[in-house]
mmCIF file of C-alpha atoms and ligand atoms in Angstrom:
data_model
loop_
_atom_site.group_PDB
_atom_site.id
_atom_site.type_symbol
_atom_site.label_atom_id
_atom_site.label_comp_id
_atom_site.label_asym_id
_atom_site.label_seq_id
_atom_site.Cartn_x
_atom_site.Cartn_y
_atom_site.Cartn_z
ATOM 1 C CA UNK M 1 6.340 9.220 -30.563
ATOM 2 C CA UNK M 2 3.187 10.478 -28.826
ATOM 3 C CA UNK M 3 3.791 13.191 -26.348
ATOM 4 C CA UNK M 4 2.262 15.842 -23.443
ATOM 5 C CA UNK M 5 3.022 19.248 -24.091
ATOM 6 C CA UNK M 6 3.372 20.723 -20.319
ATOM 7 C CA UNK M 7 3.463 24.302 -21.497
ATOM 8 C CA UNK M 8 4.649 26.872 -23.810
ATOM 9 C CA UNK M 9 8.192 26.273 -22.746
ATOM 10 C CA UNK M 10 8.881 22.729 -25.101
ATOM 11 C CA UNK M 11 8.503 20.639 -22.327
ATOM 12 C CA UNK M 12 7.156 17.672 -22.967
ATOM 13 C CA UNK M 13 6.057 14.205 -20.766
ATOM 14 C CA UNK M 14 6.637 11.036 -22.662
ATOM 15 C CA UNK M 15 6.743 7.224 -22.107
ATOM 16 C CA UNK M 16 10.478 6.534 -21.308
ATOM 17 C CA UNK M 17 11.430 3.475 -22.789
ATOM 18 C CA UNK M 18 14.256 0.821 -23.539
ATOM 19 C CA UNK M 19 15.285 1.743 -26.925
ATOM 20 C CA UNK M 20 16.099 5.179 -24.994
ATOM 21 C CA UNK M 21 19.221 3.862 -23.261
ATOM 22 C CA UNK M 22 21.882 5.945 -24.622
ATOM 23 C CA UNK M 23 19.803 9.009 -24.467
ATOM 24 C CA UNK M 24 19.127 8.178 -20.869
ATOM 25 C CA UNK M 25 23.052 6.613 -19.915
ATOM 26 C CA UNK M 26 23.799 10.777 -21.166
ATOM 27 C CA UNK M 27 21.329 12.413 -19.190
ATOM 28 C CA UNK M 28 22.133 10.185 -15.794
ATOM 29 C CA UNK M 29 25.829 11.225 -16.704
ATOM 30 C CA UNK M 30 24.989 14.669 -16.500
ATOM 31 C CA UNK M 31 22.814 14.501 -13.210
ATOM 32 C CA UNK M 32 24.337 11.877 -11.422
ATOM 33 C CA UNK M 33 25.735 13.811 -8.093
ATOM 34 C CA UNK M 34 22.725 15.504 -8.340
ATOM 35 C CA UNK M 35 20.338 13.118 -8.414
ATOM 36 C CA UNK M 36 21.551 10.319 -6.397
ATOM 37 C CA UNK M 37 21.917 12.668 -3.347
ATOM 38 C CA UNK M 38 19.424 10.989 -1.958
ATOM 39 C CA UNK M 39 17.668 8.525 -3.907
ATOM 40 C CA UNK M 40 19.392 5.801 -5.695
ATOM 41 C CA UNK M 41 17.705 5.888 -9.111
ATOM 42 C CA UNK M 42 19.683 4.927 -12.171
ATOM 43 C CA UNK M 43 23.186 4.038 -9.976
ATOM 44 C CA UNK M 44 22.811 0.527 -11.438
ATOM 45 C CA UNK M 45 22.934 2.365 -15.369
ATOM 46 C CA UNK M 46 26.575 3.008 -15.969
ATOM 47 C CA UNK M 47 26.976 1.715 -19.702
ATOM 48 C CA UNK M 48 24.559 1.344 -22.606
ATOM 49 C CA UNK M 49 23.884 -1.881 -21.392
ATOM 50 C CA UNK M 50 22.816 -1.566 -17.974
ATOM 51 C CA UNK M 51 20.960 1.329 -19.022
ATOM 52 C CA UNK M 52 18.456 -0.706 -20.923
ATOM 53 C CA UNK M 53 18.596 -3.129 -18.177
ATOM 54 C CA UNK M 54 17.115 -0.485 -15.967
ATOM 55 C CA UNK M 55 14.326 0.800 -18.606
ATOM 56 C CA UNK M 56 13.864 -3.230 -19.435
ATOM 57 C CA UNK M 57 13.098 -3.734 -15.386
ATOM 58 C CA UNK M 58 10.673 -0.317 -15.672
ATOM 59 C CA UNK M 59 9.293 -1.927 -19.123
ATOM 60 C CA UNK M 60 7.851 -5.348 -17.216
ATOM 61 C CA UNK M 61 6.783 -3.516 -14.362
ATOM 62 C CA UNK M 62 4.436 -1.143 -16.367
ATOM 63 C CA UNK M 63 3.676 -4.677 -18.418
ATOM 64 C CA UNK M 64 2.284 -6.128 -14.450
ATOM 65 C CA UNK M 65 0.468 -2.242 -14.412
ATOM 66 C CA UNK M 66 2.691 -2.356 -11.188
ATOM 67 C CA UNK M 67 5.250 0.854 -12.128
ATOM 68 C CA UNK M 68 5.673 3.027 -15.026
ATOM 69 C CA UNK M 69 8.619 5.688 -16.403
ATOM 70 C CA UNK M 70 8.181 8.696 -18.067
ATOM 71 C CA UNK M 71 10.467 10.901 -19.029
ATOM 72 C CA UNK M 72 10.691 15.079 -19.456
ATOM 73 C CA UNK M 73 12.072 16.644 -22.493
ATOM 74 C CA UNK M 74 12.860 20.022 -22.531
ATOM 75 C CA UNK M 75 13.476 21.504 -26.286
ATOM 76 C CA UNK M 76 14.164 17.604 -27.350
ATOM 77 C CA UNK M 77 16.501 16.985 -24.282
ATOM 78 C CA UNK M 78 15.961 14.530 -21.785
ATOM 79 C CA UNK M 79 16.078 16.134 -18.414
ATOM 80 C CA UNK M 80 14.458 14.470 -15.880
ATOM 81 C CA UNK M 81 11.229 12.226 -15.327
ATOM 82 C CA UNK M 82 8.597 10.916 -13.277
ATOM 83 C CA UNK M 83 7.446 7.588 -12.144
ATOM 84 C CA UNK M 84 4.955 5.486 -10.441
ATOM 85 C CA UNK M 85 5.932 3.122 -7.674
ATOM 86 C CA UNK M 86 3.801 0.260 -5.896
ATOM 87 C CA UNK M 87 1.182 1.293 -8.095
ATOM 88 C CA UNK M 88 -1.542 -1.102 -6.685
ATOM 89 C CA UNK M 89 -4.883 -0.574 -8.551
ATOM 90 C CA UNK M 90 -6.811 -3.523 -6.763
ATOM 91 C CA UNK M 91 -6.147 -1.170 -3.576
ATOM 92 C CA UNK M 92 -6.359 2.153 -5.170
ATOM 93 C CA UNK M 93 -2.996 3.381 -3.959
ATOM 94 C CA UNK M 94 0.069 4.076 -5.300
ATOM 95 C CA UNK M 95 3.447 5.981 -4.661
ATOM 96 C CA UNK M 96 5.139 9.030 -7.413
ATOM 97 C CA UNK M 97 8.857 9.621 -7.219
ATOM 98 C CA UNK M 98 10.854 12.243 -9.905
ATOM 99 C CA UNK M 99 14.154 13.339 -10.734
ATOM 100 C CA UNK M 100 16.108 15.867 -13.056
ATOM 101 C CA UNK M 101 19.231 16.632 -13.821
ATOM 102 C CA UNK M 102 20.477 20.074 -12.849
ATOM 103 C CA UNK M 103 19.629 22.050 -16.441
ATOM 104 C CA UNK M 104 15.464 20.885 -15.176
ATOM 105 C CA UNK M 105 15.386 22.179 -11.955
ATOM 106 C CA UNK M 106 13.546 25.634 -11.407
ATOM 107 C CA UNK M 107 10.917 25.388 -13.989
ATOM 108 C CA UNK M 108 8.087 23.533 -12.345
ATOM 109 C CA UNK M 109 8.982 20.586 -14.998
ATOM 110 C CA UNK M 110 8.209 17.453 -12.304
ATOM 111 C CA UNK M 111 5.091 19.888 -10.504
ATOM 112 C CA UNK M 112 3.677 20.293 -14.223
ATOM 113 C CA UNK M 113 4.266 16.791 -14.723
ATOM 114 C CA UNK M 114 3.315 15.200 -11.865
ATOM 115 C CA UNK M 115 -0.412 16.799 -11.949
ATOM 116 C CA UNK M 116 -0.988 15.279 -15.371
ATOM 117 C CA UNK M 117 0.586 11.880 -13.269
ATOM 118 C CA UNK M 118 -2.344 12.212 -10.697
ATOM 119 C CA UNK M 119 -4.678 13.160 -12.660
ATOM 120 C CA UNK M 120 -4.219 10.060 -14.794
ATOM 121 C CA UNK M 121 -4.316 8.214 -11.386
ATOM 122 C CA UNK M 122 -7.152 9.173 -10.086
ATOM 123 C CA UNK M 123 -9.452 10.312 -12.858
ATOM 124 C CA UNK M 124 -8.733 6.983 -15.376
ATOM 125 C CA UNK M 125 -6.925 4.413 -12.680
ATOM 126 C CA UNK M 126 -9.554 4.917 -9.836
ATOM 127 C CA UNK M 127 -6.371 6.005 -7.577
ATOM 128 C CA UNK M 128 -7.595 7.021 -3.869
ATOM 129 C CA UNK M 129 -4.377 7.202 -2.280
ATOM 130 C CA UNK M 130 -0.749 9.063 -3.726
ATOM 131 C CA UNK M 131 1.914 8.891 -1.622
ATOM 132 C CA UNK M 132 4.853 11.003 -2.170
ATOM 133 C CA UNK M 133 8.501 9.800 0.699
ATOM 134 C CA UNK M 134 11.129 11.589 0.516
ATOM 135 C CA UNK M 135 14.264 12.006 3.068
ATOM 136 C CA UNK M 136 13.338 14.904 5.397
ATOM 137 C CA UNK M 137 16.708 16.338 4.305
ATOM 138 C CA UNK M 138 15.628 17.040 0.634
ATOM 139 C CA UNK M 139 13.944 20.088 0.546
ATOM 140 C CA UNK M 140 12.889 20.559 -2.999
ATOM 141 C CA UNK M 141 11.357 17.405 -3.334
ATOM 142 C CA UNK M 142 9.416 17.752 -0.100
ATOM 143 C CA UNK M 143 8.368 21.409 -2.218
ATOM 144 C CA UNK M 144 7.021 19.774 -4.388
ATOM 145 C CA UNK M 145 4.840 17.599 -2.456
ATOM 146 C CA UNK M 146 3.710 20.688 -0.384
ATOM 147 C CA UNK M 147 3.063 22.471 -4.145
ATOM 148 C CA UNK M 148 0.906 19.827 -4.731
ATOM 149 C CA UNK M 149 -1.134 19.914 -1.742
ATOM 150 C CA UNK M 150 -0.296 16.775 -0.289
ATOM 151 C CA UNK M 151 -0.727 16.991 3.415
ATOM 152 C CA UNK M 152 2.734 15.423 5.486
ATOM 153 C CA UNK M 153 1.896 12.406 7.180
ATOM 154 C CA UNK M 154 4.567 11.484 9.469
ATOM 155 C CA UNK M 155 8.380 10.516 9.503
ATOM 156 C CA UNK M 156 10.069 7.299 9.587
ATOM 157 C CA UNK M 157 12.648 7.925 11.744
ATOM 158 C CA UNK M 158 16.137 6.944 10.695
ATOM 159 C CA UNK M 159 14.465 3.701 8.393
ATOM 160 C CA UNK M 160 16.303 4.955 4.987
ATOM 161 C CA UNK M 161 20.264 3.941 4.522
ATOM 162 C CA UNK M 162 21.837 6.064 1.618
ATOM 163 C CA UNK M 163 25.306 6.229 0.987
ATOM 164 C CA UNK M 164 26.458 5.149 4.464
ATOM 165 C CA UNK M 165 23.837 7.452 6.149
ATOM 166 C CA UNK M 166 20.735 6.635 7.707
ATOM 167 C CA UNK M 167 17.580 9.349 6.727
ATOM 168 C CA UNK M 168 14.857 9.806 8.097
ATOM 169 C CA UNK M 169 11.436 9.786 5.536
ATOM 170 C CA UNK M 170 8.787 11.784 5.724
ATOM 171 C CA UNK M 171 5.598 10.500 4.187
ATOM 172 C CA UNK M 172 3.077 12.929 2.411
ATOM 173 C CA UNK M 173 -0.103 11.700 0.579
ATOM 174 C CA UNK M 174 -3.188 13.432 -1.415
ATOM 175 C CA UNK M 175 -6.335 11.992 -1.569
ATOM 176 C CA UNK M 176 -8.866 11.417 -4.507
ATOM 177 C CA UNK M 177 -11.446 13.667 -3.278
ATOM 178 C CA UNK M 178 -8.834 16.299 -2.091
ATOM 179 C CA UNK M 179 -7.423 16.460 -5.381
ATOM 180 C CA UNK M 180 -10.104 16.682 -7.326
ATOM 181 C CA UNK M 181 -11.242 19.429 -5.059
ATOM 182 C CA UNK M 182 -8.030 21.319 -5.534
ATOM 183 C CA UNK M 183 -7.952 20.652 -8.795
ATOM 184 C CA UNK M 184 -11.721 22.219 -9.333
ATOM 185 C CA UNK M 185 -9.877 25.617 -7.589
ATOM 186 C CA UNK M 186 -7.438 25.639 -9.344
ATOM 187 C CA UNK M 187 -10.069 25.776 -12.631
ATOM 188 C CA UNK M 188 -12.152 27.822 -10.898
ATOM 189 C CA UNK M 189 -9.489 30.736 -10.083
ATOM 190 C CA UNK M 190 -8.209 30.605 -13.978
ATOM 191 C CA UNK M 191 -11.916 32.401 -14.654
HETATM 192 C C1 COA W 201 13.200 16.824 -6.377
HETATM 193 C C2 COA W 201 13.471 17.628 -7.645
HETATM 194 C C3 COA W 201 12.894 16.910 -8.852
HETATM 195 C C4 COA W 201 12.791 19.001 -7.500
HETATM 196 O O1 COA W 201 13.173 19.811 -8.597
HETATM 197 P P1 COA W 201 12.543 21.270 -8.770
HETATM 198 O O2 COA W 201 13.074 21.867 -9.999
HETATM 199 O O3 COA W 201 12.683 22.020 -7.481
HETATM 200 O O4 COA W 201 10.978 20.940 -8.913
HETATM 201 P P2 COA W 201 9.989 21.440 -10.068
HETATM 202 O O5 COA W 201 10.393 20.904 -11.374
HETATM 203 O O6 COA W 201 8.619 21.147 -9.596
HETATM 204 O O7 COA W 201 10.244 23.028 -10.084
HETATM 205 C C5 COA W 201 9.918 23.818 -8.961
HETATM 206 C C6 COA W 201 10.767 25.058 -9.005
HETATM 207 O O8 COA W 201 10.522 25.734 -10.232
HETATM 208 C C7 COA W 201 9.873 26.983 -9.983
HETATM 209 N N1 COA W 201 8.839 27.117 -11.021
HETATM 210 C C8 COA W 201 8.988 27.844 -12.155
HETATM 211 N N2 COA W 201 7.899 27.711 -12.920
HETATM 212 C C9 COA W 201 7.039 26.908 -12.267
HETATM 213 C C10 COA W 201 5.745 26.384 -12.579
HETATM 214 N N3 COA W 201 5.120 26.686 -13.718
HETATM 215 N N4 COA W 201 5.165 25.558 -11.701
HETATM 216 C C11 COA W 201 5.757 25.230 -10.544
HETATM 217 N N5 COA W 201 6.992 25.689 -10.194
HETATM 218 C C12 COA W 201 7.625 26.519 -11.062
HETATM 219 C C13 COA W 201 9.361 26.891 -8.548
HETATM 220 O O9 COA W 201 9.280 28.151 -7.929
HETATM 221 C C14 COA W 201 10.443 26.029 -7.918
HETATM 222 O O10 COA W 201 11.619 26.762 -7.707
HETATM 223 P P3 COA W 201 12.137 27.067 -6.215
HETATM 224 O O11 COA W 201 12.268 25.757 -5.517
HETATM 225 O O12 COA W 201 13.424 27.757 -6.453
HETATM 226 O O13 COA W 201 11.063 27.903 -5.623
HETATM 227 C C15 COA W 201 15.012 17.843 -7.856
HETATM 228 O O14 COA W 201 15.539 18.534 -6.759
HETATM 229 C C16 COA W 201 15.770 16.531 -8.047
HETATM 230 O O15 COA W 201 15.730 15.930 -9.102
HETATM 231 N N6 COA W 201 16.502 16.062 -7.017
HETATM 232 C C17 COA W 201 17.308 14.858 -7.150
HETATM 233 C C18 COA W 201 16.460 13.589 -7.259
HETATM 234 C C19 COA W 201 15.510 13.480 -6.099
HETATM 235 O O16 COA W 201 15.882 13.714 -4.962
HETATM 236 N N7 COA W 201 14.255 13.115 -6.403
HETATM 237 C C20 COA W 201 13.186 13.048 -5.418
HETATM 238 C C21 COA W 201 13.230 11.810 -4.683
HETATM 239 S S1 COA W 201 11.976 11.795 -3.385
#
């Protein structure tokens, strides 16, 4: 299947779809704990079959253009992905949200991915606003969002309940011409 190369490394972005169910029901196996610290994604996949439920429910929302998945292989190993949320083109905003198991972390897989994410947003979708929300608890996705210059917004205080606990979110963003401003830097200090 067609794929992004996101380095040197063998990682790779791809679409994420149902006929990946067992290859994703093994990965959430591996990262469960992990990843549902504090974000609930894939709980509802616990055999083959509700596994393709949840890529079938990701399926019809990138059919509305309302949500897509897409997943991160590392040497032919699905480790992680990223997503769209609330993606709202007649608006121009929409939300990102990632994962990995524990073997992705460390390697800048969901940064690396998440800028081709954005700039598929904004450049081709006509994006203005990305919000990123996260629970002001998890540090390394908040990282991220600071890695890729979003600017915090504010915190909904105590308006998240996970596993019995209510978090507070903090809300980042980036905005069109702020990315594309970075992104020109970034070009710019390759030279
Ligand atoms: C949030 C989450 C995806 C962040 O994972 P991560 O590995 O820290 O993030 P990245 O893939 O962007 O990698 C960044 C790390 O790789 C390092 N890195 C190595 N090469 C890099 C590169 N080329 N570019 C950027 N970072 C790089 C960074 O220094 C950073 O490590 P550090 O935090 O020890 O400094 C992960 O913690 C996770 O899946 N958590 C569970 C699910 C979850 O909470 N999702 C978010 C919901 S809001």
């Amino acid at each position: 299947m067609y794929a992004i190369s996101l380095g040197d490394d063998g990682a790779e972005l791809r679409p994420l779809e149902p006929w990946h169910a067992e290859e994703f029901l093994a990965h959430l196996e591996r990262g469960r704990e992990f990843i549902n610290r504090f974000v609930p994604f894939g709980e509802k996949a616990t055999d083959v079959a509700s596994a393709r439920d949840t890529l079938q429910r990701y399926a019809d929302l990138r059919a509305a253009d309302t949500a897509s998945l897409h997943g991160l292989w590392l040497e032919g190993k699905l480790v992680g992905g990223v997503l769209f949320l609330n993606f709202d083109a007649e608006n121009a905003n929409c939300e990102v949200g990632c994962w990995l198991e524990p073997a992705g972390t460390g390697r800048g897989l969901v940064t690396r991915a998440m800028r081709v994410l954005i700039d598929f947003a904004v450049e081709q979708r006509g994006i203005h606003r990305v919000e990123w929300i996260a629970s002001a608890g998890n540090r390394p996705s908040l990282n991220v969002a600071r890695r890729l210059g979003m600017t915090k917004e504010g915190v909904r205080r105590s308006s998240y309940p996970h596993h019995g606990v209510r978090h507070d979110l903090e809300v980042w963003s980036v905005l069109a011409p702020d990315w594309r401003a970075a992104r020109a830097r970034a070009v710019h200090s390759d030279h």
